[in-house]
Tab-separated table of C-alpha atoms in Angstrom:
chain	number	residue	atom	x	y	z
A	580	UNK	CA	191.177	151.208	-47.516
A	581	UNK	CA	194.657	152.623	-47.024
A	582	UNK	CA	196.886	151.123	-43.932
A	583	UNK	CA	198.731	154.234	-43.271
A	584	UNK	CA	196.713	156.725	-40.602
A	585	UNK	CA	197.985	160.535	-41.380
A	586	UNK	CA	198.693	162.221	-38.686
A	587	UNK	CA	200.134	166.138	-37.953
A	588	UNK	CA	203.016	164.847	-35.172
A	589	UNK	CA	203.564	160.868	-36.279
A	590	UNK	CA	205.039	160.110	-39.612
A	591	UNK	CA	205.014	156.291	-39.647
A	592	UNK	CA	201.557	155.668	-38.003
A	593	UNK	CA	199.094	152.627	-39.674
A	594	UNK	CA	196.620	150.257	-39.282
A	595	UNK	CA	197.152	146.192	-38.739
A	596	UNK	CA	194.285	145.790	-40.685
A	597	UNK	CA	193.773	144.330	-44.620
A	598	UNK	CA	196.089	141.887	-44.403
A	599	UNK	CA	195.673	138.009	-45.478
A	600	UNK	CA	195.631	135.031	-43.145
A	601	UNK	CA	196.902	131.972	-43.652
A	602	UNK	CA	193.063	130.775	-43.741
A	603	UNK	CA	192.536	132.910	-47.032
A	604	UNK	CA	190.565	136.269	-44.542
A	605	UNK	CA	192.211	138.943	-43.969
A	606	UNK	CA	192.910	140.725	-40.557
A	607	UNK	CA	190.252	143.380	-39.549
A	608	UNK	CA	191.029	147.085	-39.494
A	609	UNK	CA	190.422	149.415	-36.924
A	610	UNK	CA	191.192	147.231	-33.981
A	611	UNK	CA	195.113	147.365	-33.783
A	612	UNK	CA	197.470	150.590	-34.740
A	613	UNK	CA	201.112	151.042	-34.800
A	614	UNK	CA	202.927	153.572	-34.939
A	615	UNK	CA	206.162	155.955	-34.282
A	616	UNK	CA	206.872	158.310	-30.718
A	617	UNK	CA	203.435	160.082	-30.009
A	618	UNK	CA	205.146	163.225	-28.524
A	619	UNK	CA	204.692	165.359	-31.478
A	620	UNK	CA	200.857	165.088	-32.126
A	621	UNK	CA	198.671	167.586	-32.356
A	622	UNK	CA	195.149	168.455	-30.999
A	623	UNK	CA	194.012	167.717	-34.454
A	624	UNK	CA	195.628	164.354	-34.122
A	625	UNK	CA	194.060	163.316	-30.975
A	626	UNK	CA	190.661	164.077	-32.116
A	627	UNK	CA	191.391	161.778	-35.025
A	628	UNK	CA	192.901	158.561	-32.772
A	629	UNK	CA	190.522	159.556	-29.930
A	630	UNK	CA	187.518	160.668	-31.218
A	631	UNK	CA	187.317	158.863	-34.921
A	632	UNK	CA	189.214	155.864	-34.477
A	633	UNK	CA	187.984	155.165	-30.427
A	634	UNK	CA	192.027	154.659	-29.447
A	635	UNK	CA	191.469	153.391	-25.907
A	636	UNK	CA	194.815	151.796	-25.255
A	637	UNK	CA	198.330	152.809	-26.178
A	638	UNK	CA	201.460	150.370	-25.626
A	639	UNK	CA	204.540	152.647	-25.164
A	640	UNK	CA	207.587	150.286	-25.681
A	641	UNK	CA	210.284	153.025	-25.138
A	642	UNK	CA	212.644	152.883	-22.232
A	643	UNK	CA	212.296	154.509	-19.046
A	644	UNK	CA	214.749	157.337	-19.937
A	645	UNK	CA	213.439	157.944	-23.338
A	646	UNK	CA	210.143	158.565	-21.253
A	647	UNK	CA	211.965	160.851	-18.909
A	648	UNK	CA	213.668	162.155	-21.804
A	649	UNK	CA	211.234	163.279	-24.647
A	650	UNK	CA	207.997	163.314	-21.553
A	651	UNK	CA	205.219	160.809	-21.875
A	652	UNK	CA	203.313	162.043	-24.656
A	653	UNK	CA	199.758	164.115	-25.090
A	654	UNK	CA	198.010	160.886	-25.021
A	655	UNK	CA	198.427	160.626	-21.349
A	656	UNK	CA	196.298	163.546	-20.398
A	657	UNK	CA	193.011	162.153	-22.523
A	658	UNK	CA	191.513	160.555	-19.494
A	659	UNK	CA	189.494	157.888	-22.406
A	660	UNK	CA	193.050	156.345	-23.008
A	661	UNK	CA	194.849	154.067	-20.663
A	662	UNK	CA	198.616	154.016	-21.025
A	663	UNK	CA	200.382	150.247	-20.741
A	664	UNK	CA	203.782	151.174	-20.547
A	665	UNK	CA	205.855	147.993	-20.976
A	666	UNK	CA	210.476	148.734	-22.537
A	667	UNK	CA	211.484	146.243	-24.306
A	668	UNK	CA	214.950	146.358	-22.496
A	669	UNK	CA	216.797	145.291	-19.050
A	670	UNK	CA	217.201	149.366	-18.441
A	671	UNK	CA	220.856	148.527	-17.631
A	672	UNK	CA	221.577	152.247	-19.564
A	673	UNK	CA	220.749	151.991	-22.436
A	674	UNK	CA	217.571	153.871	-23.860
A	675	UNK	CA	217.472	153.238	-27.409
A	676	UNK	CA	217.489	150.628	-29.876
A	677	UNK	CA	219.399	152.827	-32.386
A	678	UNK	CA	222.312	150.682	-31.983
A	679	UNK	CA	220.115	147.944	-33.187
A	680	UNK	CA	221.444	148.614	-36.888
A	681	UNK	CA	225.755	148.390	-35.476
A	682	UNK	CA	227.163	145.684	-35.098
A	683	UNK	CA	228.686	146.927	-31.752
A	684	UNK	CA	225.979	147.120	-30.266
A	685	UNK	CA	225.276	143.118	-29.918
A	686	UNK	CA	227.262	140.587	-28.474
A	687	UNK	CA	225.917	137.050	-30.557
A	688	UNK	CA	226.469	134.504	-28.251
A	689	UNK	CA	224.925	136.487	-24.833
A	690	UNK	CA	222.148	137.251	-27.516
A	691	UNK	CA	221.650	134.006	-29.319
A	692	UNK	CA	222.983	131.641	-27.014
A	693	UNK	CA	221.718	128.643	-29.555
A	694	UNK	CA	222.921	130.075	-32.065
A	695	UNK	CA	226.516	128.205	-32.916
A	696	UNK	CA	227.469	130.987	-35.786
A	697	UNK	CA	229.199	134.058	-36.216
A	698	UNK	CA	227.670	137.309	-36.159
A	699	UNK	CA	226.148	138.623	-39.873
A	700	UNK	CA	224.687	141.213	-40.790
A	701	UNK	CA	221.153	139.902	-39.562
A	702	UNK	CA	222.142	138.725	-36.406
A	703	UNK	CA	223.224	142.524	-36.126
A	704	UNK	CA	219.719	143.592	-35.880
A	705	UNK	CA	217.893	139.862	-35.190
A	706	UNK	CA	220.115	139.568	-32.130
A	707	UNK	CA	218.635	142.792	-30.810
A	708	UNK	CA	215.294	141.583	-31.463
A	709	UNK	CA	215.797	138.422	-29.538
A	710	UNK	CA	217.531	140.604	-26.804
A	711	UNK	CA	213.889	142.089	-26.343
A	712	UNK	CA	212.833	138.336	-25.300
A	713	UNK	CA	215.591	137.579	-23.182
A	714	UNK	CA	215.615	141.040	-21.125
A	715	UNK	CA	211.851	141.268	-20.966
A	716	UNK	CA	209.436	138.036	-22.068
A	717	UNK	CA	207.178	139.615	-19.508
A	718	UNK	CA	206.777	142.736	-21.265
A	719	UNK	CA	206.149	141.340	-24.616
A	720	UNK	CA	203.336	139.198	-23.476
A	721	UNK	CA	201.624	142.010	-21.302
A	722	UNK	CA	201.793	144.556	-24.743
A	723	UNK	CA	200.190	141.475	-26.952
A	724	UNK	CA	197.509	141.171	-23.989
A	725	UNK	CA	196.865	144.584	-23.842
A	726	UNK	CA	196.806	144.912	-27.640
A	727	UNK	CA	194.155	142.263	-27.925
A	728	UNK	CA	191.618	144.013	-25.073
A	729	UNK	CA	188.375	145.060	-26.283
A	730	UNK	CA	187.249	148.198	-25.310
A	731	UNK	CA	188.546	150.380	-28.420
A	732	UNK	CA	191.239	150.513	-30.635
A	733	UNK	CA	195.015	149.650	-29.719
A	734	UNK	CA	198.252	151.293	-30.826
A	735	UNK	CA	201.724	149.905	-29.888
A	736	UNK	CA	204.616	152.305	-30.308
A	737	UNK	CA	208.479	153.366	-29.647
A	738	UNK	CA	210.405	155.703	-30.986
A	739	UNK	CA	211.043	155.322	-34.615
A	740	UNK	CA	208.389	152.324	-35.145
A	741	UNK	CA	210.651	149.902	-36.087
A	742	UNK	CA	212.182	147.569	-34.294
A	743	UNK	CA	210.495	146.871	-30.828
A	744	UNK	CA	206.842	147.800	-32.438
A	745	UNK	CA	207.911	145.528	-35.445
A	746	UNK	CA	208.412	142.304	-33.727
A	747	UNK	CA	204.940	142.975	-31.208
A	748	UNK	CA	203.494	143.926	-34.656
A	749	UNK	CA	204.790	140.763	-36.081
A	750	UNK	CA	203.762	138.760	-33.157
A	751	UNK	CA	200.686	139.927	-33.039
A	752	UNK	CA	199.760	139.568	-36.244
A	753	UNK	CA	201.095	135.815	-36.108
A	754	UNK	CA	198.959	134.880	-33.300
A	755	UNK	CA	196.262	136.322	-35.158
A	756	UNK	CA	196.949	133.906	-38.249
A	757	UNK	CA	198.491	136.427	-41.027
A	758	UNK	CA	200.105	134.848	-43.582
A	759	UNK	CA	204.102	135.329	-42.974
A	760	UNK	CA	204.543	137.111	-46.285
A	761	UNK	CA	201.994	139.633	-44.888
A	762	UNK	CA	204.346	139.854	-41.549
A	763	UNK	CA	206.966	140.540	-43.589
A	764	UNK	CA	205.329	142.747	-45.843
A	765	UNK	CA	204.220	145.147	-42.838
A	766	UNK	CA	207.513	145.157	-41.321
A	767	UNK	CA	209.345	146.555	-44.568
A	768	UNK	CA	206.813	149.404	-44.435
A	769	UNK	CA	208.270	151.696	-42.210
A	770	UNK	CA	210.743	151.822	-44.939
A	771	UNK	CA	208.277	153.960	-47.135
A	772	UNK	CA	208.674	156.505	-44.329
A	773	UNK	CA	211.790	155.880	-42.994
A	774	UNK	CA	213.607	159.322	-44.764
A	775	UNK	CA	210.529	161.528	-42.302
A	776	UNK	CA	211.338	159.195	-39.385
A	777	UNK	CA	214.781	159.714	-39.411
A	778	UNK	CA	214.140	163.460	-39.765
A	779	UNK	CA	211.975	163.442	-37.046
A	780	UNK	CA	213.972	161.518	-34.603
A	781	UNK	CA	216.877	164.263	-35.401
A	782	UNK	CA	215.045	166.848	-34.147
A	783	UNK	CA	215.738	165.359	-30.902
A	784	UNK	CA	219.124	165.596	-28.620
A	785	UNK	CA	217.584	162.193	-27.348
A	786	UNK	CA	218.475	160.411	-30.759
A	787	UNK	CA	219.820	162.554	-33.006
A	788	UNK	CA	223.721	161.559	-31.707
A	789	UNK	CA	223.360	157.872	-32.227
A	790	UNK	CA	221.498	158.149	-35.798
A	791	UNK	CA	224.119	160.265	-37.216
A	792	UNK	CA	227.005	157.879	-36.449
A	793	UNK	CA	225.407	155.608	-39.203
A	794	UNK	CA	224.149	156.119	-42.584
A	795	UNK	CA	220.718	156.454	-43.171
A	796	UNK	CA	220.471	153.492	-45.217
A	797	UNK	CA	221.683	150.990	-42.289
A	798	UNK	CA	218.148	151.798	-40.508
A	799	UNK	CA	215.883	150.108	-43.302
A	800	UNK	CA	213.697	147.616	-42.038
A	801	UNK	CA	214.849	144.430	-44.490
A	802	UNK	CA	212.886	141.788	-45.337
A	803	UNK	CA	215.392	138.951	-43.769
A	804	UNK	CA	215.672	140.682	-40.784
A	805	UNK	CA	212.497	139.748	-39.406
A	806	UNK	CA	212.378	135.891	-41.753
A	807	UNK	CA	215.476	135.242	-39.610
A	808	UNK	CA	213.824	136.185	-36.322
A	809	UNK	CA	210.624	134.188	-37.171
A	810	UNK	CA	212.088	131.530	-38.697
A	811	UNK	CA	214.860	131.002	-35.403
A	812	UNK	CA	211.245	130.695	-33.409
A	813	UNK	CA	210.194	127.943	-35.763
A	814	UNK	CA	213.559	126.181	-35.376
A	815	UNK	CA	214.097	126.792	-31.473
A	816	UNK	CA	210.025	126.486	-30.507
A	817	UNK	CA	208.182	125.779	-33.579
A	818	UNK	CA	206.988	129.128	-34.094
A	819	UNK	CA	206.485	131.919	-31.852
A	820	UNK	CA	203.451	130.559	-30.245
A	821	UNK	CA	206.133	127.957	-28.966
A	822	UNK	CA	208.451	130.782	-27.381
A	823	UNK	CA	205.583	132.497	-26.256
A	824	UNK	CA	203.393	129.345	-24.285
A	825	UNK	CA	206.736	128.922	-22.653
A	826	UNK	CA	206.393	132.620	-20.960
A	827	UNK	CA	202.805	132.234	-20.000
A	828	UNK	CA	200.737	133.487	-23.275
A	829	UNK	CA	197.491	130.915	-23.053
A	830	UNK	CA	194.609	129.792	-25.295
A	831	UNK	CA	192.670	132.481	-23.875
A	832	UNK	CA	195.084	134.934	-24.733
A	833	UNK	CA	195.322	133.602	-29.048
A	834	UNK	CA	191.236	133.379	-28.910
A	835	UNK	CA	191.054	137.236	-27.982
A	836	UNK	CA	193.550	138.713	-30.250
A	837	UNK	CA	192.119	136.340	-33.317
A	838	UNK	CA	188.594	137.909	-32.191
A	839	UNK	CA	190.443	141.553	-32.060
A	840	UNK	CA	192.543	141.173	-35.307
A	841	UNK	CA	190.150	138.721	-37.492
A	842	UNK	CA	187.110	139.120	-39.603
């Protein structure tokens, strides 16, 4: 069964499911979705995550402007859907995570105050990541809660589908028990897609200034990009179900997304 969900008006759109955990299963499909910005889809595409699939919940991680911005999507007007939205950042102006992938755009020691190194190349996008649980810890336990409910499927998106849904993605599928190489592995797949995301998001005035000040290459998802950010959680909390007990995520909370994610 293929991971990747085809869709009319998402290009980088796929299931959590058919991946191995570190108990030698593998995580169940169906249940959990991720994806890119939902403002494009089509009728066609609704009856498919709707109607087919039984997508009852969609996490929107983009900002508050990128909602006023690009609208909040056709999603919101199927009354079987309820809409968590939950940004990933402290809305102190900026409204995308485009400048994730310049090394302008993060300032290592507010970032990674534990950290005693100089800023690399992965801290230029890992520092962003860990941005998302400094600014908003709150957030990222609320879209792994709401993830793991059971009344249909769940898909978590932003803009692109890369960096914010790629570390819930990650996190999710951690507290579900994948295997990291399978973490990894589904955070380098936007990279199959990442040409038609990139066209996409330069179709609109939203993003289309801040992707075209960098190469396309700089935006691929890399494999030590997220190691880095998991393996800082093993060092500072020993693991992320460390960093996340400290911000309120229970035993409750792992039981129901192993029952949503696990076979």
């Amino acid at each position: 069964m293929t991971r990747w969900i085809e869709l009319e008006g998402a290009v980088n759109a796929r299931d959590l499911g058919g991946l191995p955990t570190r108990d030698g299963g593998r995580t169940r499909f169906g249940r959990v979705f991720r994806a890119d910005n939902l403002q494009g889809l089509t009728s066609a595409d609704v009856r498919v995550l709707v109607g087919e699939l039984k997508l009852r919940h969609v996490v929107d991680l983009r900002s508050v402007a990128e909602v006023r911005l690009e609208g909040p999507g056709p999603l919101t007007l199927v009354p079987e859907v309820r809409h968590h939205h939950l940004t990933l950042f402290a809305e102190g102006g900026r409204h995308t995570d485009v400048e994730a992938d310049t090394p302008e755009g993060i300032d290592g020691e507010r970032v990674l105050p534990w950290a005693g190194r100089t800023l690399d190349e992965e801290l230029r996008v890992t520092g962003f990541y860990f941005g998302y649980l400094r600014d908003r810890p709150d957030a990222v336990v609320a879209a792994l809660r709401a993830l793991a409910l059971e009344d249909g499927a769940s898909l978590v998106h932003c803009a692109a589908g890369k960096d914010r849904t790629g570390v819930v993605s990650a996190l999710a599928l951690e507290v579900a028990g994948a295997t990291r190489e399978a973490i990894v592995e589904d955070y380098v797949a936007t990279g199959e897609r990442l040409e038609l995301i990139l066209k996409r998001l330069r179709g609109s005035s939203t993003y289309r200034d801040d992707l075209d000040s960098r190469p396309a290459d700089d935006h691929m998802p890399r494999a030590r990009y997220i190691e880095q950010f998991l393996g800082v959680l093993d060092d500072r909390y020993g693991g992320p179900a460390g960093w996340l007990a400290r911000h309120g995520w229970t035993d409750a909370d792992t039981e129901a997304m192993r029952a949503r994610l696990r076979d």
